[in-house]
Short mmCIF file of C-alpha atoms in Angstrom, two decimals:
data_model
loop_
_atom_site.label_atom_id
_atom_site.label_comp_id
_atom_site.label_asym_id
_atom_site.label_seq_id
_atom_site.Cartn_x
_atom_site.Cartn_y
_atom_site.Cartn_z
CA MET A 1 0.05 -0.18 -0.11
CA SER A 2 1.55 3.19 -0.89
CA LYS A 3 2.24 5.90 1.69
CA ASP A 4 0.03 8.60 0.15
CA LEU A 5 -2.87 6.70 0.52
CA LEU A 6 -1.86 5.94 4.50
CA ILE A 7 -1.23 9.53 4.89
CA LYS A 8 -4.18 10.65 3.52
CA LYS A 9 -6.40 13.02 5.48
CA PRO A 10 -10.07 12.43 6.19
CA ILE A 11 -12.26 14.24 3.56
CA PHE A 12 -15.31 14.50 5.56
CA SER A 13 -16.97 17.60 6.98
CA SER A 14 -17.97 18.19 10.83
CA THR A 15 -21.48 17.66 9.69
CA ALA A 16 -20.76 14.46 7.66
CA LEU A 17 -18.54 13.20 10.78
CA ARG A 18 -21.47 13.86 13.11
CA ASP A 19 -24.05 12.50 11.25
CA LEU A 20 -22.04 9.41 10.83
CA LEU A 21 -21.61 9.02 14.40
CA PHE A 22 -25.15 8.92 14.94
CA ASN A 23 -25.38 6.23 12.15
CA LEU A 24 -22.57 4.30 14.24
CA ILE A 25 -24.62 4.45 17.42
CA SER A 26 -28.02 3.89 16.18
CA ARG A 27 -26.75 0.66 14.01
CA ASP A 28 -24.96 -0.92 17.39
CA LEU A 29 -28.52 -0.21 18.95
CA LYS A 30 -30.19 -1.80 16.24
CA LEU A 31 -27.81 -5.06 15.99
CA LYS A 32 -27.27 -5.66 19.58
CA TYR A 33 -30.94 -6.42 20.18
CA GLN A 34 -31.92 -7.34 16.84
CA GLY A 35 -34.10 -10.17 16.52
CA SER A 36 -34.66 -10.15 20.44
CA ILE A 37 -38.12 -9.87 22.37
CA LEU A 38 -37.18 -7.48 25.44
CA GLY A 39 -34.84 -5.18 23.09
CA PHE A 40 -33.75 -2.47 24.74
CA LEU A 41 -35.36 -3.61 28.12
CA TRP A 42 -31.74 -6.46 28.07
CA SER A 43 -30.04 -3.60 28.78
CA LEU A 44 -31.72 -2.84 32.10
CA VAL A 45 -32.09 -6.47 33.38
CA ASN A 46 -28.34 -6.94 33.80
CA PRO A 47 -27.73 -3.72 36.44
CA LEU A 48 -31.00 -5.05 37.91
CA MET A 49 -29.95 -8.41 38.38
CA THR A 50 -26.48 -7.37 39.59
CA LEU A 51 -28.60 -5.03 42.17
CA VAL A 52 -30.53 -8.13 43.41
CA ILE A 53 -27.70 -10.11 43.77
CA TYR A 54 -25.38 -7.76 45.33
CA SER A 55 -28.06 -6.36 47.69
CA TRP A 56 -28.76 -9.63 48.84
CA VAL A 57 -25.52 -10.76 49.36
CA PHE A 58 -23.89 -7.78 51.21
CA LEU A 59 -27.14 -6.85 53.19
CA VAL A 60 -28.45 -10.65 53.88
CA LEU A 61 -25.13 -12.63 54.25
CA MET A 62 -22.61 -10.16 55.09
CA LYS A 63 -25.09 -7.91 57.17
CA SER A 64 -23.41 -5.08 55.89
CA SER A 65 -24.51 -1.55 57.43
CA ILE A 66 -23.97 0.75 54.90
CA PRO A 67 -26.46 3.21 54.70
CA HIS A 68 -29.37 2.71 51.84
CA PHE A 69 -27.08 -0.17 50.30
CA PRO A 70 -29.23 -0.86 47.14
CA ILE A 71 -28.72 2.96 46.21
CA PHE A 72 -24.84 3.03 47.01
CA LEU A 73 -24.67 -0.28 45.27
CA MET A 74 -26.04 1.50 42.14
CA ALA A 75 -24.40 4.99 42.33
CA GLY A 76 -21.21 2.39 41.98
CA ILE A 77 -22.17 -0.14 39.61
CA LEU A 78 -24.09 2.76 37.21
CA PRO A 79 -20.64 4.37 35.62
CA TRP A 80 -18.49 1.15 36.43
CA ASN A 81 -20.76 -0.41 34.07
CA PHE A 82 -20.24 1.97 31.90
CA PHE A 83 -16.71 2.07 32.17
CA ALA A 84 -16.15 -1.19 31.61
CA ASN A 85 -18.53 -2.32 28.82
CA ALA A 86 -17.00 1.09 26.93
CA THR A 87 -13.45 -0.20 27.85
CA MET A 88 -14.14 -3.84 26.62
CA SER A 89 -16.08 -2.96 23.52
CA SER A 90 -13.38 -0.86 22.36
CA VAL A 91 -11.07 -3.15 22.04
CA ASP A 92 -11.72 -4.02 18.35
CA ALA A 93 -12.73 -0.54 17.43
CA PHE A 94 -9.72 -0.38 14.57
CA THR A 95 -9.82 -3.99 14.20
CA GLY A 96 -13.29 -4.77 13.96
CA ASN A 97 -13.78 -2.38 11.39
CA ALA A 98 -10.62 -2.74 9.11
CA SER A 99 -12.63 -2.94 5.75
CA LEU A 100 -14.07 -0.15 5.82
CA ILE A 101 -10.69 1.75 7.34
CA LYS A 102 -8.60 0.27 4.70
CA LYS A 103 -11.33 1.50 1.72
CA VAL A 104 -12.40 5.01 2.95
CA PRO A 105 -9.99 7.87 4.80
CA ILE A 106 -12.24 8.36 7.53
CA PRO A 107 -10.96 9.52 11.16
CA LYS A 108 -10.13 5.98 12.98
CA THR A 109 -11.33 7.73 16.12
CA ILE A 110 -14.94 8.14 14.99
CA PHE A 111 -15.50 4.12 16.21
CA ILE A 112 -14.28 4.89 19.71
CA GLY A 113 -16.62 7.66 19.78
CA SER A 114 -19.86 5.71 18.20
CA LEU A 115 -18.30 2.55 20.82
CA ILE A 116 -18.70 5.16 23.74
CA GLY A 117 -21.96 7.10 22.25
CA PHE A 118 -23.61 3.55 22.18
CA ASN A 119 -22.37 2.80 26.15
CA LEU A 120 -23.38 6.47 27.14
CA VAL A 121 -27.00 5.21 25.86
CA ILE A 122 -27.33 2.48 28.21
CA PHE A 123 -26.37 4.71 31.10
CA VAL A 124 -28.84 7.26 30.50
CA MET A 125 -31.17 4.74 30.68
CA VAL A 126 -30.14 3.05 33.84
CA LEU A 127 -29.77 6.52 35.41
CA ALA A 128 -33.33 7.08 34.80
CA ILE A 129 -34.06 4.16 36.84
CA VAL A 130 -31.56 4.82 39.56
CA LEU A 131 -33.46 8.24 39.67
CA VAL A 132 -36.74 7.08 39.91
CA ALA A 133 -35.63 4.64 42.68
CA MET A 134 -34.17 6.99 44.91
CA PRO A 135 -37.74 7.69 46.97
CA ILE A 136 -38.24 4.12 47.13
CA PHE A 137 -35.11 3.79 49.09
CA SER A 138 -35.78 7.25 51.04
CA VAL A 139 -33.02 8.91 49.38
CA PRO A 140 -34.15 12.59 48.99
CA TYR A 141 -33.25 14.64 45.65
CA THR A 142 -31.06 17.32 45.99
CA PHE A 143 -29.30 20.10 43.85
CA ARG A 144 -26.22 17.41 44.66
CA LEU A 145 -27.47 15.51 41.68
CA LEU A 146 -25.70 18.02 39.45
CA LEU A 147 -22.05 16.41 40.45
CA ILE A 148 -23.46 13.74 38.03
CA ILE A 149 -22.76 15.95 35.07
CA PRO A 150 -18.86 16.79 35.96
CA GLY A 151 -18.73 12.91 36.98
CA LEU A 152 -19.72 11.83 33.48
CA ILE A 153 -17.36 14.56 31.78
CA ALA A 154 -14.39 12.89 33.76
CA GLU A 155 -15.46 9.01 33.21
CA ILE A 156 -15.91 10.16 29.39
CA ALA A 157 -12.37 11.80 29.39
CA LEU A 158 -10.93 8.65 31.03
CA LEU A 159 -12.72 6.51 28.53
CA ILE A 160 -11.38 8.65 25.35
CA GLY A 161 -7.43 7.91 26.74
CA LEU A 162 -8.01 4.32 27.69
CA SER A 163 -10.29 3.38 24.68
CA LEU A 164 -7.37 4.69 22.22
CA THR A 165 -4.98 2.75 24.22
CA VAL A 166 -6.69 -0.73 24.00
CA SER A 167 -7.63 -0.50 20.86
CA THR A 168 -4.36 0.48 19.51
CA LEU A 169 -2.89 -2.53 21.48
CA ASN A 170 -5.24 -4.88 19.94
CA VAL A 171 -3.67 -4.15 16.56
CA LEU A 172 -0.52 -4.70 17.62
CA PHE A 173 -1.08 -7.11 20.23
CA HIS A 174 -4.02 -9.89 19.65
CA ASP A 175 -4.01 -10.75 23.13
CA THR A 176 -5.33 -7.20 24.60
CA ALA A 177 -8.80 -8.63 24.86
CA HIS A 178 -7.64 -11.32 27.03
CA ILE A 179 -5.61 -9.17 29.16
CA LEU A 180 -7.98 -6.61 29.74
CA GLU A 181 -10.77 -9.26 30.83
CA ILE A 182 -8.77 -10.38 33.48
CA LEU A 183 -7.71 -6.60 34.50
CA LEU A 184 -11.51 -5.52 34.87
CA MET A 185 -12.20 -8.40 37.14
CA ALA A 186 -9.53 -7.44 39.31
CA TRP A 187 -10.24 -3.77 38.83
CA PHE A 188 -13.55 -4.21 40.07
CA TRP A 189 -12.60 -4.84 43.94
CA VAL A 190 -10.20 -2.40 43.73
CA THR A 191 -12.77 0.20 43.42
CA PRO A 192 -15.16 1.08 46.08
CA ILE A 193 -18.12 -0.05 44.64
CA THR A 194 -19.69 -2.74 46.85
CA TYR A 195 -17.89 -1.33 50.42
CA GLN A 196 -17.20 2.23 51.38
CA MET A 197 -13.32 3.56 51.24
CA SER A 198 -13.51 4.50 54.56
CA PHE A 199 -13.63 0.66 55.42
CA VAL A 200 -10.54 -0.18 53.54
CA PRO A 201 -7.46 -0.65 55.92
CA GLN A 202 -5.22 2.64 56.01
CA ARG A 203 -2.14 0.71 54.40
CA PHE A 204 -4.31 -0.08 51.12
CA ASP A 205 -5.65 3.14 50.77
CA TRP A 206 -2.50 4.25 48.01
CA LEU A 207 -4.05 1.76 45.69
CA LEU A 208 -7.40 2.81 45.77
CA GLU A 209 -5.89 6.39 45.25
CA LEU A 210 -3.83 5.16 42.39
CA ASN A 211 -6.90 4.18 40.64
CA PRO A 212 -9.16 6.63 39.01
CA MET A 213 -12.13 4.89 38.96
CA THR A 214 -11.95 5.79 42.64
CA PHE A 215 -12.43 9.37 42.02
CA ILE A 216 -15.49 9.16 39.31
CA ILE A 217 -17.36 6.65 41.92
CA ASN A 218 -16.94 9.15 44.31
CA ILE A 219 -18.10 11.77 42.44
CA PHE A 220 -21.15 9.68 41.53
CA GLN A 221 -21.97 8.60 45.42
CA MET A 222 -22.02 11.88 46.69
CA ALA A 223 -24.25 12.94 43.74
CA ILE A 224 -27.08 10.54 44.58
CA LEU A 225 -26.21 9.79 48.33
CA GLY A 226 -24.68 12.97 49.66
CA THR A 227 -22.10 11.13 51.03
CA GLY A 228 -18.25 12.13 51.61
CA PHE A 229 -15.81 12.57 48.93
CA HIS A 230 -12.93 10.53 49.92
CA ALA A 231 -10.56 10.05 47.15
CA SER A 232 -8.03 12.82 46.10
CA PHE A 233 -9.30 15.45 43.60
CA TYR A 234 -5.97 16.44 42.17
CA ILE A 235 -4.88 13.22 42.13
CA GLY A 236 -8.14 11.82 40.25
CA LEU A 237 -7.57 14.60 37.81
CA ILE A 238 -3.56 14.00 36.90
CA GLU A 239 -4.74 10.34 37.11
CA ILE A 240 -7.16 11.01 34.22
CA PHE A 241 -5.11 13.31 32.10
CA PHE A 242 -2.48 10.83 32.43
CA VAL A 243 -4.52 8.06 31.31
CA MET A 244 -5.86 10.51 28.44
CA ALA A 245 -2.20 11.83 27.36
CA ILE A 246 -0.72 8.00 26.98
CA GLY A 247 -3.87 6.91 24.82
CA ILE A 248 -3.54 9.88 22.23
CA TRP A 249 0.08 9.75 22.20
CA LEU A 250 -0.30 5.76 21.33
CA TYR A 251 -2.84 6.38 18.86
CA ARG A 252 -1.00 9.07 17.20
CA LYS A 253 2.09 6.91 17.09
CA TYR A 254 0.57 4.43 15.27
CA ARG A 255 -2.48 5.37 13.69
CA TYR A 256 -1.11 5.30 9.63
CA ASP A 257 1.43 1.71 10.13
CA MET A 258 -2.40 0.10 11.86
CA VAL A 259 -3.97 0.51 8.37
CA GLU A 260 -1.21 -2.17 7.28
CA TRP A 261 -1.45 -4.50 10.23
CA ILE A 262 -5.12 -4.80 10.95
#
């Protein structure tokens, strides 16, 4: 393949790219639920079943003393599922669209955007259920709910950096998806979702602080429950910017070469 084709710049206007992004998100939503009886409701079944199972385990078996535990759990599960699902699906963002990338001078990052957008739609659907459920569990609505917006912005920024990283690495190393699946499993348990950060022995505080999702989960917990903010604000922001910088650098380094490799 000629070098000219590899470095050919995208010819799409901003309007065309926006339309393409929405079309890709719409396509993914239709394909995911094509032929299913419940359709979009399947996106709600998973977090609701997680809520029921975890609530039973931690409230009935482990006698958790965390106030409003079901809502506390959903305040963590909600952003975590968005993060984990978007990250995992982005692994194949480039390799899964190889034929289109090779034929059309399209910005490859559009596929990252479509996958994050797809999972964002699911996030909003589940968030609506959480907000409706709050009064049922005696959790009042307050202006703190507006903190969901900066929390979501921070999470999307983290997702952009991490998605660029794993999708580029998957072009170089096809074991990336398998490694990421194991990492996400461990990552879940070092994130304060099923437990409060204050319950963790002080000698392990550094482990949670090194986790950017601790910062994001804390924002959602504060927004929905008004609980204290335990993570370091500045460390969390630095970690997110660092992950974004790594992802952008890695993508820019290999964005032309990957056309021949995928």
